[in-house]
Coordinates of C-alpha atoms in Angstrom, one line a residue:
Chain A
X1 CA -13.5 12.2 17.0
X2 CA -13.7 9.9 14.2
X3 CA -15.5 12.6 12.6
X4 CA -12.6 14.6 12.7
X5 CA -10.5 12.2 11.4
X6 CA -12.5 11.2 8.5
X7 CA -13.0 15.3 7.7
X8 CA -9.8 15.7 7.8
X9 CA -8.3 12.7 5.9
X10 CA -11.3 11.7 3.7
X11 CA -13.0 14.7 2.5
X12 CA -10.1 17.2 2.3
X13 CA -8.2 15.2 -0.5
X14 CA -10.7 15.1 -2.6
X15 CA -10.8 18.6 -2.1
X16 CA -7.1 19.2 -2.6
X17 CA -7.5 16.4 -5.3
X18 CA -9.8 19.0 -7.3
X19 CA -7.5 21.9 -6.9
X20 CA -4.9 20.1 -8.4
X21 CA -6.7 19.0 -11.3
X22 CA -6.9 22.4 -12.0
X23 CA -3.1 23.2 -12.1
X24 CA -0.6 23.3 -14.7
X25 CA 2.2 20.4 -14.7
X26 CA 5.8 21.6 -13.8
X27 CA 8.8 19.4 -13.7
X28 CA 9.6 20.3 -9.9
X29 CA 9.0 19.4 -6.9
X30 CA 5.9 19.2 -6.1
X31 CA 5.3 19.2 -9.9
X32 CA 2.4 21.4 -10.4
X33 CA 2.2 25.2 -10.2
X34 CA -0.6 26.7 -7.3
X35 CA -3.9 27.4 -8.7
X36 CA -4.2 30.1 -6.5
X37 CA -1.7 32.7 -6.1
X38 CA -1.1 34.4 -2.7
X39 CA -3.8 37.5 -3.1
X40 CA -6.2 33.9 -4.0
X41 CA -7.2 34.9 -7.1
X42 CA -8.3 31.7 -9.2
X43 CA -5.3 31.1 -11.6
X44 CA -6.3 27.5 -12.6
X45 CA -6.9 26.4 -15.6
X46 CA -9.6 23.6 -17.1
X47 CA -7.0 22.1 -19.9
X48 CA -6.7 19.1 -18.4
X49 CA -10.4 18.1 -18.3
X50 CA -10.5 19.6 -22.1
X51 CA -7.7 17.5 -23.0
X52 CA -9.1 14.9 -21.2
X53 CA -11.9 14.9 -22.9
X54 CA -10.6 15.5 -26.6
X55 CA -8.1 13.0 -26.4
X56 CA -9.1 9.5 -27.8
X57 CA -6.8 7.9 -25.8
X58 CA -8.4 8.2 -22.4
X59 CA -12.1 7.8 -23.9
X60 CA -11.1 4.6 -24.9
X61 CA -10.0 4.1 -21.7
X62 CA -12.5 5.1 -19.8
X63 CA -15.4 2.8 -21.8
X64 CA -13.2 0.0 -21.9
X65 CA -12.9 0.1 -18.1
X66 CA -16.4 0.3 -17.7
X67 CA -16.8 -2.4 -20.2
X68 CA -14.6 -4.4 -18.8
X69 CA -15.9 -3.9 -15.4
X70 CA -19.7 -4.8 -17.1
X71 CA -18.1 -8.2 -18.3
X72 CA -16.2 -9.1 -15.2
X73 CA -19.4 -7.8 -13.0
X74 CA -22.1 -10.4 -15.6
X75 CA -19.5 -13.5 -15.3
X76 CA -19.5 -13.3 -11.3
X77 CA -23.5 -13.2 -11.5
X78 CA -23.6 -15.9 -13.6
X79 CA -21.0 -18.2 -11.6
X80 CA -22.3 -16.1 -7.9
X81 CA -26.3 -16.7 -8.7
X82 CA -25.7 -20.8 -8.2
X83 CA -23.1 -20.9 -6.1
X84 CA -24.9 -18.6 -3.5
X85 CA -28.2 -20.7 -4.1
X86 CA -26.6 -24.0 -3.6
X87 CA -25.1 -22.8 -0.5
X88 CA -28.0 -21.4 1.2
X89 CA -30.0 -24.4 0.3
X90 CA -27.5 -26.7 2.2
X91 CA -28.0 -28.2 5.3
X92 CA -26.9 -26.1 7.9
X93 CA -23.6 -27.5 8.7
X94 CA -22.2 -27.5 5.4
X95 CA -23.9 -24.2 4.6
X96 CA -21.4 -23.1 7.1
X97 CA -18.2 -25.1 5.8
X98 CA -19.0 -23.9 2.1
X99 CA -19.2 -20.4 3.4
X100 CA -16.0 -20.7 4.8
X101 CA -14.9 -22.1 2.1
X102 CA -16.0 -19.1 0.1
X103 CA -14.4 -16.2 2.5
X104 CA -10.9 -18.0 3.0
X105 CA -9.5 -17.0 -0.3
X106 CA -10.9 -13.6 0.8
X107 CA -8.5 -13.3 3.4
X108 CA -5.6 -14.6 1.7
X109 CA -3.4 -11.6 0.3
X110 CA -5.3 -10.3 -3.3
X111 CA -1.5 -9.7 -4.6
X112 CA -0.8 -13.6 -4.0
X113 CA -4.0 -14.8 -5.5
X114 CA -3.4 -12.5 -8.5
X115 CA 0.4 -14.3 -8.8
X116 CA -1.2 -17.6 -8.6
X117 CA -2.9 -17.1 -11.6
X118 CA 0.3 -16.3 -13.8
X119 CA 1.9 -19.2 -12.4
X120 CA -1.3 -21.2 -14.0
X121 CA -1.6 -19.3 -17.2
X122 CA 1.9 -18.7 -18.2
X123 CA 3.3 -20.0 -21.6
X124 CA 4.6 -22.7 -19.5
X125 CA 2.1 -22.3 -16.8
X126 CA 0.3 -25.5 -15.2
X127 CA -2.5 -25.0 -17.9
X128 CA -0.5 -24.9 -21.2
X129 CA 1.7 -28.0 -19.3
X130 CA -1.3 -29.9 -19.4
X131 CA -3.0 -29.6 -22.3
X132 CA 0.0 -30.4 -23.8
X133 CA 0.5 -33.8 -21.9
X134 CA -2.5 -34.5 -22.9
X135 CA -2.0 -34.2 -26.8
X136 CA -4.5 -31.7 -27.1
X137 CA -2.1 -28.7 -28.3
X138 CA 1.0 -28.5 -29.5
X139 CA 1.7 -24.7 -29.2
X140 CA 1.4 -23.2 -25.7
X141 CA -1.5 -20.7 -25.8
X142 CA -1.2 -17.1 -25.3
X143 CA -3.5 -17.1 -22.1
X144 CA -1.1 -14.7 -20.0
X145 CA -0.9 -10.7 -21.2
X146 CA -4.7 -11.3 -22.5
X147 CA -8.3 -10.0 -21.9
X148 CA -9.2 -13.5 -21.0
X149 CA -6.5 -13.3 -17.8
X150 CA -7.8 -10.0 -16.7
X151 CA -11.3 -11.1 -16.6
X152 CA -10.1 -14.4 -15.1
X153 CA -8.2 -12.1 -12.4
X154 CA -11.7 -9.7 -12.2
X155 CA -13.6 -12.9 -11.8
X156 CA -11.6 -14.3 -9.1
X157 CA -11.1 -11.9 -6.8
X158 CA -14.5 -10.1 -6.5
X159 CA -16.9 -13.6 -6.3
X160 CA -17.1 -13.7 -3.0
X161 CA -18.3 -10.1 -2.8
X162 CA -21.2 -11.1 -5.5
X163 CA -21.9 -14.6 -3.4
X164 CA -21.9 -12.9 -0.1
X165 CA -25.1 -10.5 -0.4
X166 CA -26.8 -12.7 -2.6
X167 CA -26.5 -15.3 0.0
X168 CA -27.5 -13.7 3.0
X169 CA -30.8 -12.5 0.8
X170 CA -31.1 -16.4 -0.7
X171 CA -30.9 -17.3 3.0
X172 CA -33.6 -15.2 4.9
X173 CA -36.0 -16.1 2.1
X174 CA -39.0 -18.1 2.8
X175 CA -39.0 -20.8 1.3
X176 CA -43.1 -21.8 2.1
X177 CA -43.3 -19.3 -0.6
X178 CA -41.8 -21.8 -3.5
X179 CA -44.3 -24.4 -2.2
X180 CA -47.2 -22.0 -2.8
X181 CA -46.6 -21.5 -5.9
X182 CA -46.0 -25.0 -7.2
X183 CA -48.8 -25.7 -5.5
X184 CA -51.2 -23.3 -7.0
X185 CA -49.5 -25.2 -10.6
X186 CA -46.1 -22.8 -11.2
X187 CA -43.4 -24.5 -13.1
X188 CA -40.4 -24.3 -11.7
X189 CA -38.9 -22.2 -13.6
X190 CA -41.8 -20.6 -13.2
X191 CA -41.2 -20.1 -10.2
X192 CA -37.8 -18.9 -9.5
X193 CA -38.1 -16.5 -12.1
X194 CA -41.6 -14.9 -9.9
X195 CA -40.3 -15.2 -6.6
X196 CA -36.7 -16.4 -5.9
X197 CA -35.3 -14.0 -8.8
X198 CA -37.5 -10.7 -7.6
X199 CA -36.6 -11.7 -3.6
X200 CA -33.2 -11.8 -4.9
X201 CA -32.8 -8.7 -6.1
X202 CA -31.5 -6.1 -3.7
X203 CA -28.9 -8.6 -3.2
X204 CA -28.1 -9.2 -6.8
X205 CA -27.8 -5.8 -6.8
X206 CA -25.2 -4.9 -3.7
X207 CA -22.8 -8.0 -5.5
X208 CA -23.1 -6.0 -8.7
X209 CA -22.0 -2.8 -7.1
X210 CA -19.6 -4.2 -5.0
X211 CA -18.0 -6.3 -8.1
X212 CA -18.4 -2.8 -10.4
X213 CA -16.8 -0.2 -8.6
X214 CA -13.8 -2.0 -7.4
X215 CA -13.2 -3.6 -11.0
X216 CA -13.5 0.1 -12.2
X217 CA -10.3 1.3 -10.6
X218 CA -8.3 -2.2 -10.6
X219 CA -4.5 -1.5 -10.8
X220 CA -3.2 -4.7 -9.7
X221 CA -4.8 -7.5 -12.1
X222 CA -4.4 -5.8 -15.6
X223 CA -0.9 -4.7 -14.8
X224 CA 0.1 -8.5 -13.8
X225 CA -2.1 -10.4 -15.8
X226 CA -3.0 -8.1 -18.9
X227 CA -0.5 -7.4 -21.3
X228 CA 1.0 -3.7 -22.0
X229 CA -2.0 -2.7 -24.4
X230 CA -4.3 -3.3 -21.8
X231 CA -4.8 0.1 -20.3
X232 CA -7.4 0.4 -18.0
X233 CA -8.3 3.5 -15.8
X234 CA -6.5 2.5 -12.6
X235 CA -3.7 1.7 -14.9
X236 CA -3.5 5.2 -16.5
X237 CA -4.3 7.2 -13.4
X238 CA -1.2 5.4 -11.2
X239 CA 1.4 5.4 -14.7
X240 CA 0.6 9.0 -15.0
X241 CA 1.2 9.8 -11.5
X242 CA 4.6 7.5 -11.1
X243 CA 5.4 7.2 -14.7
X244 CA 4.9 10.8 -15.6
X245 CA 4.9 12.2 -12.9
X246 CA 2.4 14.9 -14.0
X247 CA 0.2 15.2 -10.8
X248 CA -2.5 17.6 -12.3
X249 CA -3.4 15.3 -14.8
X250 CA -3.7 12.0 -12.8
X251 CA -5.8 14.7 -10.4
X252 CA -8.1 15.2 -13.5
X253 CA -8.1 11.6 -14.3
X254 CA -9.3 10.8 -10.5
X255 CA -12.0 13.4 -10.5
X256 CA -13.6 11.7 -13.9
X257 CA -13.5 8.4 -12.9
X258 CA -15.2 9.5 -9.1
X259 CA -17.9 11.4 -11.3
X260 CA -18.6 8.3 -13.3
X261 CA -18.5 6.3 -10.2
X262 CA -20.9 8.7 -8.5
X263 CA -24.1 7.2 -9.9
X264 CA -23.5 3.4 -8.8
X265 CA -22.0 4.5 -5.4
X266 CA -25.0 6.7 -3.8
X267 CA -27.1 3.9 -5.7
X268 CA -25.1 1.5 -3.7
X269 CA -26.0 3.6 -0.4
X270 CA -29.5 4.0 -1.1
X271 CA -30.0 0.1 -1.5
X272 CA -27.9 -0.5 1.9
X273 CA -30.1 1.7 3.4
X274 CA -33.4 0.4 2.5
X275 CA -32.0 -3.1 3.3
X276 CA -31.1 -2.0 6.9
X277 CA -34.1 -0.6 7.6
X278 CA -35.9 -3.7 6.7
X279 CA -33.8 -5.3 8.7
X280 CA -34.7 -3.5 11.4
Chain B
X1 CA -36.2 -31.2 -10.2
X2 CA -33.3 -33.3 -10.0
X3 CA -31.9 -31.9 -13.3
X4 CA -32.0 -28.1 -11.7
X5 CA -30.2 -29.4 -8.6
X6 CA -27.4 -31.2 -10.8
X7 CA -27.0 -27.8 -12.3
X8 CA -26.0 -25.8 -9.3
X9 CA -24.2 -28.6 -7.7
X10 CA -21.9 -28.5 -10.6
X11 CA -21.6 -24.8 -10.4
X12 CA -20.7 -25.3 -7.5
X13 CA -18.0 -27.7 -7.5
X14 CA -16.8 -25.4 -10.6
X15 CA -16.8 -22.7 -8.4
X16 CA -14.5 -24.0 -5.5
X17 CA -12.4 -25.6 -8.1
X18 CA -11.8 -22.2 -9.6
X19 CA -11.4 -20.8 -6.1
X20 CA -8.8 -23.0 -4.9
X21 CA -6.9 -24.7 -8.2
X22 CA -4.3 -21.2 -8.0
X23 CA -3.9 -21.9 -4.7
X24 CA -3.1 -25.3 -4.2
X25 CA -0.8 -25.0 -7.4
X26 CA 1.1 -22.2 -5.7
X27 CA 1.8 -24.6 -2.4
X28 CA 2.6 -27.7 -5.2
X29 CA 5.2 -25.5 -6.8
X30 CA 7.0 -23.6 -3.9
X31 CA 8.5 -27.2 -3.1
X32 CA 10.0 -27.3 -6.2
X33 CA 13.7 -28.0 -6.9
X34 CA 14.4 -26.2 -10.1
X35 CA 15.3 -22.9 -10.2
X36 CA 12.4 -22.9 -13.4
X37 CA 9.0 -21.8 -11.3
X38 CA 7.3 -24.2 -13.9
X39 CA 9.1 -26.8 -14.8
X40 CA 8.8 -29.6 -12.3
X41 CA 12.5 -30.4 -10.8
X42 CA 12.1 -33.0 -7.7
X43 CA 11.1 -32.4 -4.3
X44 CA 12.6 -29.4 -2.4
X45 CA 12.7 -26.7 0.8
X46 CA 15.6 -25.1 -0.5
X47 CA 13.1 -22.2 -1.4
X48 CA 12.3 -21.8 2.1
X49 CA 15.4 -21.5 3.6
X50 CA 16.2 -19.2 1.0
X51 CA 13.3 -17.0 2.1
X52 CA 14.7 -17.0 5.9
X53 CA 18.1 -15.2 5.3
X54 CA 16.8 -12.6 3.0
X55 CA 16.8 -9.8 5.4
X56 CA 14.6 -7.4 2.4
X57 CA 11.8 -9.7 2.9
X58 CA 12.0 -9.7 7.0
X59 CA 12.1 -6.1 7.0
X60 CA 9.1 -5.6 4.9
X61 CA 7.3 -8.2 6.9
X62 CA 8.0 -6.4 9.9
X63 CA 7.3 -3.3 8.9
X64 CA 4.1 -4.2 7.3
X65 CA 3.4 -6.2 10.6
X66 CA 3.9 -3.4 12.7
X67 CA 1.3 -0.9 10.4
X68 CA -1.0 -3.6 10.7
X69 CA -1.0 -3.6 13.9
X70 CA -1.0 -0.3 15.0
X71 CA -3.7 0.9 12.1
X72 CA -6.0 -1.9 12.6
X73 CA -6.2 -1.2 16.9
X74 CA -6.9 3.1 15.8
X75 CA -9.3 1.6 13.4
X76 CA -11.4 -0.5 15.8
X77 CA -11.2 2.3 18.2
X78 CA -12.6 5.3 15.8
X79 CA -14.8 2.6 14.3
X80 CA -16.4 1.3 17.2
X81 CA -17.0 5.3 18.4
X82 CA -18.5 5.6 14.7
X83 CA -20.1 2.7 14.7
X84 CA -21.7 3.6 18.3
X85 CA -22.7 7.5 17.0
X86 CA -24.7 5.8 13.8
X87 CA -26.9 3.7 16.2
X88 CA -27.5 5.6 19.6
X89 CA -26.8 9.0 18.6
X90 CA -30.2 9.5 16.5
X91 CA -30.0 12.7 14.3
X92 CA -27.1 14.8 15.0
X93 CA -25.8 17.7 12.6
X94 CA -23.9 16.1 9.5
X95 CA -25.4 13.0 10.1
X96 CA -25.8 12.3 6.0
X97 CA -22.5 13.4 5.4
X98 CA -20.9 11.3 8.3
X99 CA -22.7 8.4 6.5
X100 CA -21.4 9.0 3.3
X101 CA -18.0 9.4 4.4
X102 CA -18.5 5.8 6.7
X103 CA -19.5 3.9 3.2
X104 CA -17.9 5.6 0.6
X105 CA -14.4 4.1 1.7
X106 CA -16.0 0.6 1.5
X107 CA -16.2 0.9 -2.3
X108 CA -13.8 4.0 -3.7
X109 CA -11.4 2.4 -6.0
X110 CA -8.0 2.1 -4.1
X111 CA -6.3 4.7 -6.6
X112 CA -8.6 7.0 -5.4
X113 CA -8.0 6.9 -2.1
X114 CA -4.1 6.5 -2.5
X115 CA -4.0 9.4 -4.8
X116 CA -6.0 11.4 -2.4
X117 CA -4.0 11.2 0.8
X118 CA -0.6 11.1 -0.7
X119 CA -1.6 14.3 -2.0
X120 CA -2.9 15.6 1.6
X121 CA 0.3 14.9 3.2
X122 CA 2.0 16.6 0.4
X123 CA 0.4 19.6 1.1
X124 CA 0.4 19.0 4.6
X125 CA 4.3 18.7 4.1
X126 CA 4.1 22.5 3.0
X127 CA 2.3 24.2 5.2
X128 CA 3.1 22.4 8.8
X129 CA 6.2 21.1 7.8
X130 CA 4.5 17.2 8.7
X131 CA 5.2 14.6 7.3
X132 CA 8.6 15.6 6.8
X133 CA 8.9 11.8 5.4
X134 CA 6.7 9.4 4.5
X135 CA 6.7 5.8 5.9
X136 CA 5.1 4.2 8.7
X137 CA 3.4 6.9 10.1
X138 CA 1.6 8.0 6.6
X139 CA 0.7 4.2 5.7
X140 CA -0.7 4.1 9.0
X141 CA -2.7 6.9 9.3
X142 CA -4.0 6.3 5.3
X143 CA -5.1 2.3 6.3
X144 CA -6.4 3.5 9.5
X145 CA -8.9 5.8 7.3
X146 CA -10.3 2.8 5.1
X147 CA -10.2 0.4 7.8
X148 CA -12.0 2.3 10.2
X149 CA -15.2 2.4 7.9
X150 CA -15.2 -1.5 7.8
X151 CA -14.9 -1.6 12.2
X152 CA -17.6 0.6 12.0
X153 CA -20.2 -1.0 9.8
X154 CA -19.6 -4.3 11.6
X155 CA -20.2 -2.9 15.3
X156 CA -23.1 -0.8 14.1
X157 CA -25.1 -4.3 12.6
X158 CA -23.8 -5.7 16.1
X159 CA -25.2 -2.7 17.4
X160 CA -28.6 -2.6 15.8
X161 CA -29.4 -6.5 16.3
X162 CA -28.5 -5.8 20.3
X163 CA -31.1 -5.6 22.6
X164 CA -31.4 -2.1 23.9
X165 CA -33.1 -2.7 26.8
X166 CA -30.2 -4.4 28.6
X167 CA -28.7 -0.9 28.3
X168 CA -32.4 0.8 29.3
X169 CA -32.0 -1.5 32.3
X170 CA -29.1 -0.5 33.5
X171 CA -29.3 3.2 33.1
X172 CA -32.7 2.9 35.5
X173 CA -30.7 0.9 38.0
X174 CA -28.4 4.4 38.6
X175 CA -25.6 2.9 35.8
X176 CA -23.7 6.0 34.9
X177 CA -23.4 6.3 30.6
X178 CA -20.0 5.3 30.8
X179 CA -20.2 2.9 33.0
X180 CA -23.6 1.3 31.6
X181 CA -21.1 1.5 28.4
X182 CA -18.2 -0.3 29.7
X183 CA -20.1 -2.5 31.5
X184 CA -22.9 -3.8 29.3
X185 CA -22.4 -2.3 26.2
X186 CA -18.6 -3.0 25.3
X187 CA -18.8 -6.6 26.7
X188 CA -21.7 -7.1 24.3
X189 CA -20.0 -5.9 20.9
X190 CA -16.5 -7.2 21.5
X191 CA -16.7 -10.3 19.3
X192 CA -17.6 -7.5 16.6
X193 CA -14.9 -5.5 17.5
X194 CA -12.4 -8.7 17.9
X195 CA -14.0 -9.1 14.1
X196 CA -13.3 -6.0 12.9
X197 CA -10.1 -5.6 14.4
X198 CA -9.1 -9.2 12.7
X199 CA -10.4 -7.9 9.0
X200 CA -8.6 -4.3 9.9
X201 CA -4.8 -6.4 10.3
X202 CA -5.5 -8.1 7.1
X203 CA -6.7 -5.4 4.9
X204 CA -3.8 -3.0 5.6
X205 CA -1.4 -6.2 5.3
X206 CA -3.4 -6.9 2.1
X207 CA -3.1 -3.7 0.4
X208 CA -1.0 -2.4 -2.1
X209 CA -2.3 0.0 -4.3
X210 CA -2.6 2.8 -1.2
X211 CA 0.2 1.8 0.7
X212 CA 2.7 2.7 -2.7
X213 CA 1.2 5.7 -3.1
X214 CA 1.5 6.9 0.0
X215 CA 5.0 5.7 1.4
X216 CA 8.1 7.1 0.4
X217 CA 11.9 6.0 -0.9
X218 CA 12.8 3.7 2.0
X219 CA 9.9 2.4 3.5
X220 CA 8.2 -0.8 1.7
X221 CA 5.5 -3.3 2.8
X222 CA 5.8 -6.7 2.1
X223 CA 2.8 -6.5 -0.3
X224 CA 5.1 -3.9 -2.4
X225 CA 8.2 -6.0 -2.2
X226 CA 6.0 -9.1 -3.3
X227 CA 4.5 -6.5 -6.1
X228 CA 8.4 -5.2 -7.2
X229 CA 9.4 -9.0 -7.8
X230 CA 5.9 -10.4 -9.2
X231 CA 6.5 -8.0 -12.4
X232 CA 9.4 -9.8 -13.5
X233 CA 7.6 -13.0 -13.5
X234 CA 6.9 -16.2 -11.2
X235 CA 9.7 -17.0 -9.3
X236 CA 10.1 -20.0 -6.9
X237 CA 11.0 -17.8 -3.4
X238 CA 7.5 -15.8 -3.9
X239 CA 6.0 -19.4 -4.0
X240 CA 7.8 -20.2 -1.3
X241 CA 6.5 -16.7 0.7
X242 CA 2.7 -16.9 -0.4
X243 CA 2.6 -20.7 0.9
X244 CA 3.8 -20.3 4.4
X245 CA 1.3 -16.8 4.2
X246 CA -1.5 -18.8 2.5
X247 CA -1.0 -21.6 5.1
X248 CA -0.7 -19.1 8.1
X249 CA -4.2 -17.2 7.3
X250 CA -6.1 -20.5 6.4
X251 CA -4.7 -22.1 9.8
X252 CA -6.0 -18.5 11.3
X253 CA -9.3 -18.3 9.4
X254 CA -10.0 -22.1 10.5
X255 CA -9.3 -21.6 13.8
X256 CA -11.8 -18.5 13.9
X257 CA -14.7 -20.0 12.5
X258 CA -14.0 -23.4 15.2
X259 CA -14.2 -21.2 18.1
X260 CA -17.1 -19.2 16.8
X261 CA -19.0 -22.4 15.7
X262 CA -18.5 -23.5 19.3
X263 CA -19.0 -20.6 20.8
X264 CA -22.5 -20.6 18.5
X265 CA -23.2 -23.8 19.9
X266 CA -23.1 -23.2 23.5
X267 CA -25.4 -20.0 23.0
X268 CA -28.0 -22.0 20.4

């Protein structure tokens, strides 16, 4: 049954997704013209794809998304890695407050914590209000419609899916190990970088994945919190479709970004896999 | 030693302070007087009561409300049965792909999925003549889809850390499958099911992205209303509206993790 369900309203799009990608754009309704015709002969064409392709505009795009997404993926690492140590090196009891403390925000509505942050970075936003009262500028900065905000945005809605995994790997580790090797003479850093880091790492890598892919498509943070130059793929795919209107090439859009998201997905699914088995 | 600790302490109290400073600034300023979202104006509710006789915003709560619930309870049903056919099945045919289509949800960017299924029931629309309109039933059905996969990873780690021979015990007592099922094996995984149920509700109250795609003229969530105003900038009746939600989940959240910490307790 669920099968079913997911055959029917998981795979099929992408399937219908692909045929459209294939059309031709025509201002009706629905605005693209049948790739097949009624004896089915294939009437499609590929010039979305080659314009795709050709066209600076969405190459740009498409790196800057994934470089973007790279950034935004780095910065959570770097900010997840301690956080997720400290916490799983807590006592038990606060481990459990701190974790709570990480998930709640998690469950509060992404749209809101996305608005919180142009209250704070606005011209005349909490920020800019106080580094004013304190003397230290005199012009507001330009922190809203910036880079800076989307990876701010990036940053702080995906953490707790970087902390999560890389807690619950920090956490089943043994720590007798760290022991051993300080007392067979390992430095500290030493140390961490031989066992905690390599112990780390299939959870390291689930938080990067589950940081990447999301960021890839993000609509919602560069449209609030980046400014109109800041066209990421999400962006482009959902202006095309609503703005435009020309379905065929949003298709086309959809089916690139899948394919380039391909790689770190089934990557994704092979790690999971490996990690559930050694569970078990 | 006490050098490295000092470093991830501070990390630390960076990293909550970046996690909750938007927040708290968002339940500072929705009792603001002035009309000004940022410029501080005295102590006020007026925002509040504001927020009660605007019948847009009631509508989209209930509306949202009532895809919440209806797609998160589908979603813990077909995820539990999903959820139960990854762990006791053992190899059946399409096993891979039923896998691949159970994950891939987790992670596929939201305009993905959006595009995808608005453009099934499009064509659905021409050849069976359904959805003749989309709303409610299409947001349903489309968070139904990507919550389900969520229900069923969670029962299937309840699933796989259960003991099996509970269910081995009852079978060689004379248990019928589906009673040894609704007898041992439901009663077991329904804290992951209350779970997933709980994280179903809030992800298709959460999202936005799918839910515009696939609604039509007429039917909004409160998530798109929230989206429609938030482009135009911070205004003091959204802080008024992500307080009372912000303070509603928290009070939820809390309460959750109380009775499961006691619950813990009694077992451990």
């Amino acid at each position: 049954m669920p099968y079913i369900w997911l055959l029917i309203f998981f795979l099929a799009p992408f399937a219908i997704i692909f045929k459209i990608s294939l059309a031709d754009p025509i201002i009706a309704q629905p605005p693209f013209t049948p790739s097949f015709n009624d004896a089915g002969d294939f009437q499609g064409t590929a010039d979305n794809f080659a314009f795709l392709l050709t066209d600076k505009l969405y190459a740009i795009t498409y790196l800057k998304s994934v470089f973007m997404a790279t950034i935004a993926t780095v910065l959570c690492l770097l900010l997840g890695f301690p956080m997720a140590y400290g916490i799983a090196r807590a006592s038990p009891a606060t481990r459990s407050l701190l974790l709570l403390l990480v998930v709640l925000p998690f469950w509060i509505s992404f749209l809101l914590r996305v608005y919180a942050w142009m209250g704070l970075l606005n011209n005349y936003g909490v920020i800019n209000n106080a580094l004013m009262w304190m003397g230290l500028i005199k012009q507001p900065l330009q922190l809203m419609y910036t880079d800076l905000a989307i990876y701010i945005g990036l940053v702080y809605s995906y953490l707790p899916f970087m902390i999560l995994p890389l807690y619950a790997t920090l956490e089943r580790m043994d720590l007798d190990l760290l022991d051993a090797a300080q007392d067979l003479g390992a430095s500290r850093t030493q140390a961490f970088w031989d066992i905690t880091w390599p112990l780390a790492r299939a959870g390291v890598i689930a938080g990067c994945l589950l940081v990447f892919i999301p960021a890839m498509g993000e609509y919602v943070i560069p449209y609030l919190l980046g400014g109109p130059e800041s066209l990421l793929i999400g962006r482009v795919l959902f202006d095309e479709f609503f703005v435009n209107r020309d379905w065929p090439m949003a298709s086309s859009v959809a089916i690139v970004l899948l394919l380039l998201l391909v790689v770190p997905i089934v990557f994704l699914q092979r790690s999971q896999a490996k990690n559930a088995e050694g569970a078990t | 030693m006490k050098a490295r600790s000092r470093f991830v302490l501070s990390m630390l109290v960076f990293g909550y302070a970046f996690l909750y400073i938007p927040l708290l600034s968002v339940i500072f300023y929705s009792f603001n007087d002035s009309a000004l979202a940022t410029v501080w104006g005295g102590f006020s509710t007026r925002w509040y009561a504001q927020l009660l006789q605007n019948r847009q915003v009631l509508d989209a709560a209930i509306l949202s409300l009532r895809i919440a619930v209806t797609s998160a309870t589908l979603a813990t049903i077909f995820g539990t049965m999903a959820g139960m056919a990854l762990t006791r099945f053992g190899r059946f045919r399409g096993r891979t792909l039923f896998t691949g289509m159970i994950t891939a949800p987790l992670v596929m960017p939201e305009v993905i999925t959006g595009l995808s299924l608005l453009l099934l029931f499009v064509s659905l629309q021409q050849f069976i003549g359904w959805p003749s309109q989309r709303g409610f039933s299409t947001i349903t059905i489309a968070h139904t889809t990507f919550a389900m996969a969520y229900v069923a990873v969670i029962v299937q780690s309840r699933l796989v850390a259960m003991d099996q021979s509970l269910e081995e015990a009852a079978m060689d007592l004379g248990g019928r499958p589906f009673r040894v099922m609704f007898d041992i094996t439901l009663p077991l995984i329904a804290p992951a099911m209350v779970a997933g149920w709980l994280l179903a509700f809030t992800l298709s109250l959460d999202d936005l992205v799918i839910a515009s795609f696939v609604s039509g003229p007429g039917a909004s969530t409160l998530p798109m209303l929230i989206f429609s105003k938030v482009k135009l900038g911070v205004t003091p009746d959204i802080n008024a509206l992500a307080t009372l939600i912000i303070v509603f989940v928290s009070v939820g959240v809390v309460l959750a993790w109380l009775v499961i910490r006691r619950a813990q307790r009694k077992t451990g």
